[in-house]
Amino acid sequence: MTPILKNIQIDDSGLALNPVTGETFRLSSSALQLVRMLQQKADTDALLRHLLEEYNVDESTARRDLETFLSQLKQLNWVDVES
Amino acid sequence: MKPLCIAVSGLHCGENPQPGSGIIRSLRRAWPGVHIVGLVHDVMESGIYVEDGPDEIQLMPYPAAGAMAFFQRLDVVHKKTPIDVLIPSLDTEIELLVHHQKDFAKRGIRVCLPEAISLRRRAKQFLPQLARNCGVAVPKSRVAHDALAAYDAAVVLGLPLLVKGPYDDARTVYSLPHAQAVAAHLLAEWGTPVILQRRVTGTEFNVLGIGDGQGGIVAQCSIRKTATADKRRGLGGVVVRDSKLDALCEALIRELRWNGPFEIELIQDAIDHRYVLIEINPRFPSWIDFPAMLGANFAAALVERLLESAPAHPLPACQPGAFFLRHQIEVVDDVSRYSGLRHDDVTPSSFAHPGFRLSAPFPGSPRDVSVH
């Protein structure tokens, strides 16, 4: 986890603020849950388990969606490349 | 007891808003009963006519008229309305006044100005040297004192470029003849030199603060510009908090041992994400009242420091995410309001400067007529 992700401020509606850049983002409910888990230092396996438990998806779909989501966070510099 | 009397300049809020009106709003937030003297150069300065604007208006000679004209006129104003604190808000004015700090002390007027050497070191033409000393990136730039030299500098730097006047104005140019033409225009309008600067693409950040004159910062507030007009003028901003940005500003202010208000302008390079120093302004910015609305009243903090009687308590930090948008309105008054603001009030020596306008102040208003 980067210091940025730790400091991202999120309200219950899913509005996220990066305090370093002042940029705001609208997180979907699933993205909100995953970002909060990442802020609590959850690893990729925990995120995958969460998706499988909460959403009616097969493992390959969940894995693909999670990779897409994490790559978005990497582009934003919210998570390290190796996360 | 006589109310606190503060003189403020730079009241125009047109296309290029000056800080004075924002400073006055901030001062009134802190001291509703404060007496404000608006020092203006022109009766067209829009801040004269704002509701809750200055309690009185005094015309002053343009800074180019020199220090003698300034103090002659200030003495007239000071005799009529004793001034406790003066907050100069224009770059050209500050450049004039830094050499005369003792003249304010003699008159019992408190003013917070940087040392002349500090002011000079942050001037646009000397910024690269300052930045090097502080390990801060700056765009490649060249100084030119005439249009031909500007052309040559543009050849060396490559295009596109920003061509800047010494005090204000910055224009992007995309060809060598355009660079030369813009340089000629800016030299005529603002004087020498012009600065040619490689254009940095990225997001602009501004940092407002007050230096304590010992190398420290009393308080600061950083924003990212969220909306800009022509010439990069900010129309909106959002508070940010970045330790890298803070450290960079602290290094600059420490190196300058800056005393008084400042605004540091930087661009975060879109490619390598480095902060690149663009300018250091020696005054409050036009968005000075934005942090005051969030509880961090920089103008009041400056006055408290100057008055010494009141301890300067630390300003609260502005929370990231708070934003402002510039909202322009019309101000309305009657011509009778400015009939008392004639340039005749100003001491004759200030008329020596050709830039001091003697004609009718408003288009369409009656001109002064004399019989030969």
PDB file of N, CA, C and O in Angstrom, chain A residues 9 17-24, chain B residues 205 224 238-242 320-321:
ATOM      1  N   GLN A   9      -9.329   9.844   1.395  1.00  0.00           N
ATOM      2  CA  GLN A   9     -10.496  10.057   2.267  1.00  0.00           C
ATOM      3  C   GLN A   9     -11.755   9.644   1.502  1.00  0.00           C
ATOM      4  O   GLN A   9     -11.981  10.129   0.397  1.00  0.00           O
ATOM      5  N   LEU A  17     -11.424  11.288  -2.005  1.00  0.00           N
ATOM      6  CA  LEU A  17     -10.584  12.467  -2.219  1.00  0.00           C
ATOM      7  C   LEU A  17      -9.130  12.078  -2.019  1.00  0.00           C
ATOM      8  O   LEU A  17      -8.775  11.505  -0.986  1.00  0.00           O
ATOM      9  N   ASN A  18      -8.308  12.396  -3.025  1.00  0.00           N
ATOM     10  CA  ASN A  18      -6.871  12.273  -2.853  1.00  0.00           C
ATOM     11  C   ASN A  18      -6.369  13.619  -2.311  1.00  0.00           C
ATOM     12  O   ASN A  18      -6.353  14.607  -3.036  1.00  0.00           O
ATOM     13  N   PRO A  19      -5.991  13.683  -1.027  1.00  0.00           N
ATOM     14  CA  PRO A  19      -5.655  14.985  -0.441  1.00  0.00           C
ATOM     15  C   PRO A  19      -4.379  15.593  -1.005  1.00  0.00           C
ATOM     16  O   PRO A  19      -4.159  16.787  -0.872  1.00  0.00           O
ATOM     17  N   VAL A  20      -3.551  14.766  -1.630  1.00  0.00           N
ATOM     18  CA  VAL A  20      -2.293  15.281  -2.183  1.00  0.00           C
ATOM     19  C   VAL A  20      -2.542  16.070  -3.466  1.00  0.00           C
ATOM     20  O   VAL A  20      -1.899  17.092  -3.715  1.00  0.00           O
ATOM     21  N   THR A  21      -3.475  15.592  -4.272  1.00  0.00           N
ATOM     22  CA  THR A  21      -3.723  16.261  -5.560  1.00  0.00           C
ATOM     23  C   THR A  21      -5.042  17.023  -5.574  1.00  0.00           C
ATOM     24  O   THR A  21      -5.283  17.806  -6.493  1.00  0.00           O
ATOM     25  N   GLY A  22      -5.905  16.786  -4.598  1.00  0.00           N
ATOM     26  CA  GLY A  22      -7.215  17.419  -4.599  1.00  0.00           C
ATOM     27  C   GLY A  22      -8.180  16.784  -5.591  1.00  0.00           C
ATOM     28  O   GLY A  22      -9.281  17.291  -5.790  1.00  0.00           O
ATOM     29  N   GLU A  23      -7.773  15.663  -6.198  1.00  0.00           N
ATOM     30  CA  GLU A  23      -8.663  15.004  -7.164  1.00  0.00           C
ATOM     31  C   GLU A  23      -9.729  14.196  -6.420  1.00  0.00           C
ATOM     32  O   GLU A  23      -9.457  13.627  -5.357  1.00  0.00           O
ATOM     33  N   THR A  24     -10.919  14.146  -7.019  1.00  0.00           N
ATOM     34  CA  THR A  24     -11.996  13.361  -6.426  1.00  0.00           C
ATOM     35  C   THR A  24     -12.425  12.248  -7.377  1.00  0.00           C
ATOM     36  O   THR A  24     -12.297  12.382  -8.602  1.00  0.00           O
TER      37      THR A  24
ATOM     38  N   PHE B 205      -0.130  24.187  -9.124  1.00  0.00           N
ATOM     39  CA  PHE B 205      -0.348  24.264  -7.682  1.00  0.00           C
ATOM     40  C   PHE B 205       0.136  25.623  -7.188  1.00  0.00           C
ATOM     41  O   PHE B 205       1.167  26.120  -7.657  1.00  0.00           O
ATOM     42  N   ARG B 224      -4.572  23.180  -5.547  1.00  0.00           N
ATOM     43  CA  ARG B 224      -4.409  22.839  -6.960  1.00  0.00           C
ATOM     44  C   ARG B 224      -5.412  23.680  -7.726  1.00  0.00           C
ATOM     45  O   ARG B 224      -6.583  23.753  -7.325  1.00  0.00           O
ATOM     46  N   VAL B 238      -8.652  23.824  -5.244  1.00  0.00           N
ATOM     47  CA  VAL B 238      -9.031  22.904  -4.173  1.00  0.00           C
ATOM     48  C   VAL B 238      -7.823  22.738  -3.245  1.00  0.00           C
ATOM     49  O   VAL B 238      -6.684  22.670  -3.708  1.00  0.00           O
ATOM     50  N   VAL B 239      -8.092  22.708  -1.949  1.00  0.00           N
ATOM     51  CA  VAL B 239      -7.011  22.574  -0.973  1.00  0.00           C
ATOM     52  C   VAL B 239      -6.375  21.186  -1.102  1.00  0.00           C
ATOM     53  O   VAL B 239      -7.081  20.186  -1.236  1.00  0.00           O
ATOM     54  N   VAL B 240      -5.050  21.161  -1.095  1.00  0.00           N
ATOM     55  CA  VAL B 240      -4.327  19.884  -1.110  1.00  0.00           C
ATOM     56  C   VAL B 240      -3.333  19.881   0.054  1.00  0.00           C
ATOM     57  O   VAL B 240      -3.018  20.943   0.607  1.00  0.00           O
ATOM     58  N   ARG B 241      -2.867  18.701   0.390  1.00  0.00           N
ATOM     59  CA  ARG B 241      -1.816  18.613   1.408  1.00  0.00           C
ATOM     60  C   ARG B 241      -0.801  17.573   0.948  1.00  0.00           C
ATOM     61  O   ARG B 241      -1.121  16.391   0.845  1.00  0.00           O
ATOM     62  N   ASP B 242       0.384  18.048   0.619  1.00  0.00           N
ATOM     63  CA  ASP B 242       1.410  17.165   0.109  1.00  0.00           C
ATOM     64  C   ASP B 242       2.721  17.522   0.811  1.00  0.00           C
ATOM     65  O   ASP B 242       3.211  18.649   0.679  1.00  0.00           O
ATOM     66  N   PRO B 320      -7.921  19.417   3.111  1.00  0.00           N
ATOM     67  CA  PRO B 320      -7.978  19.054   1.689  1.00  0.00           C
ATOM     68  C   PRO B 320      -9.401  18.734   1.265  1.00  0.00           C
ATOM     69  O   PRO B 320     -10.169  18.144   2.033  1.00  0.00           O
ATOM     70  N   GLY B 321      -9.724  19.123   0.064  1.00  0.00           N
ATOM     71  CA  GLY B 321     -11.075  18.881  -0.452  1.00  0.00           C
ATOM     72  C   GLY B 321     -11.920  20.132  -0.470  1.00  0.00           C
ATOM     73  O   GLY B 321     -12.865  20.237  -1.259  1.00  0.00           O
TER      74      GLY B 321
END
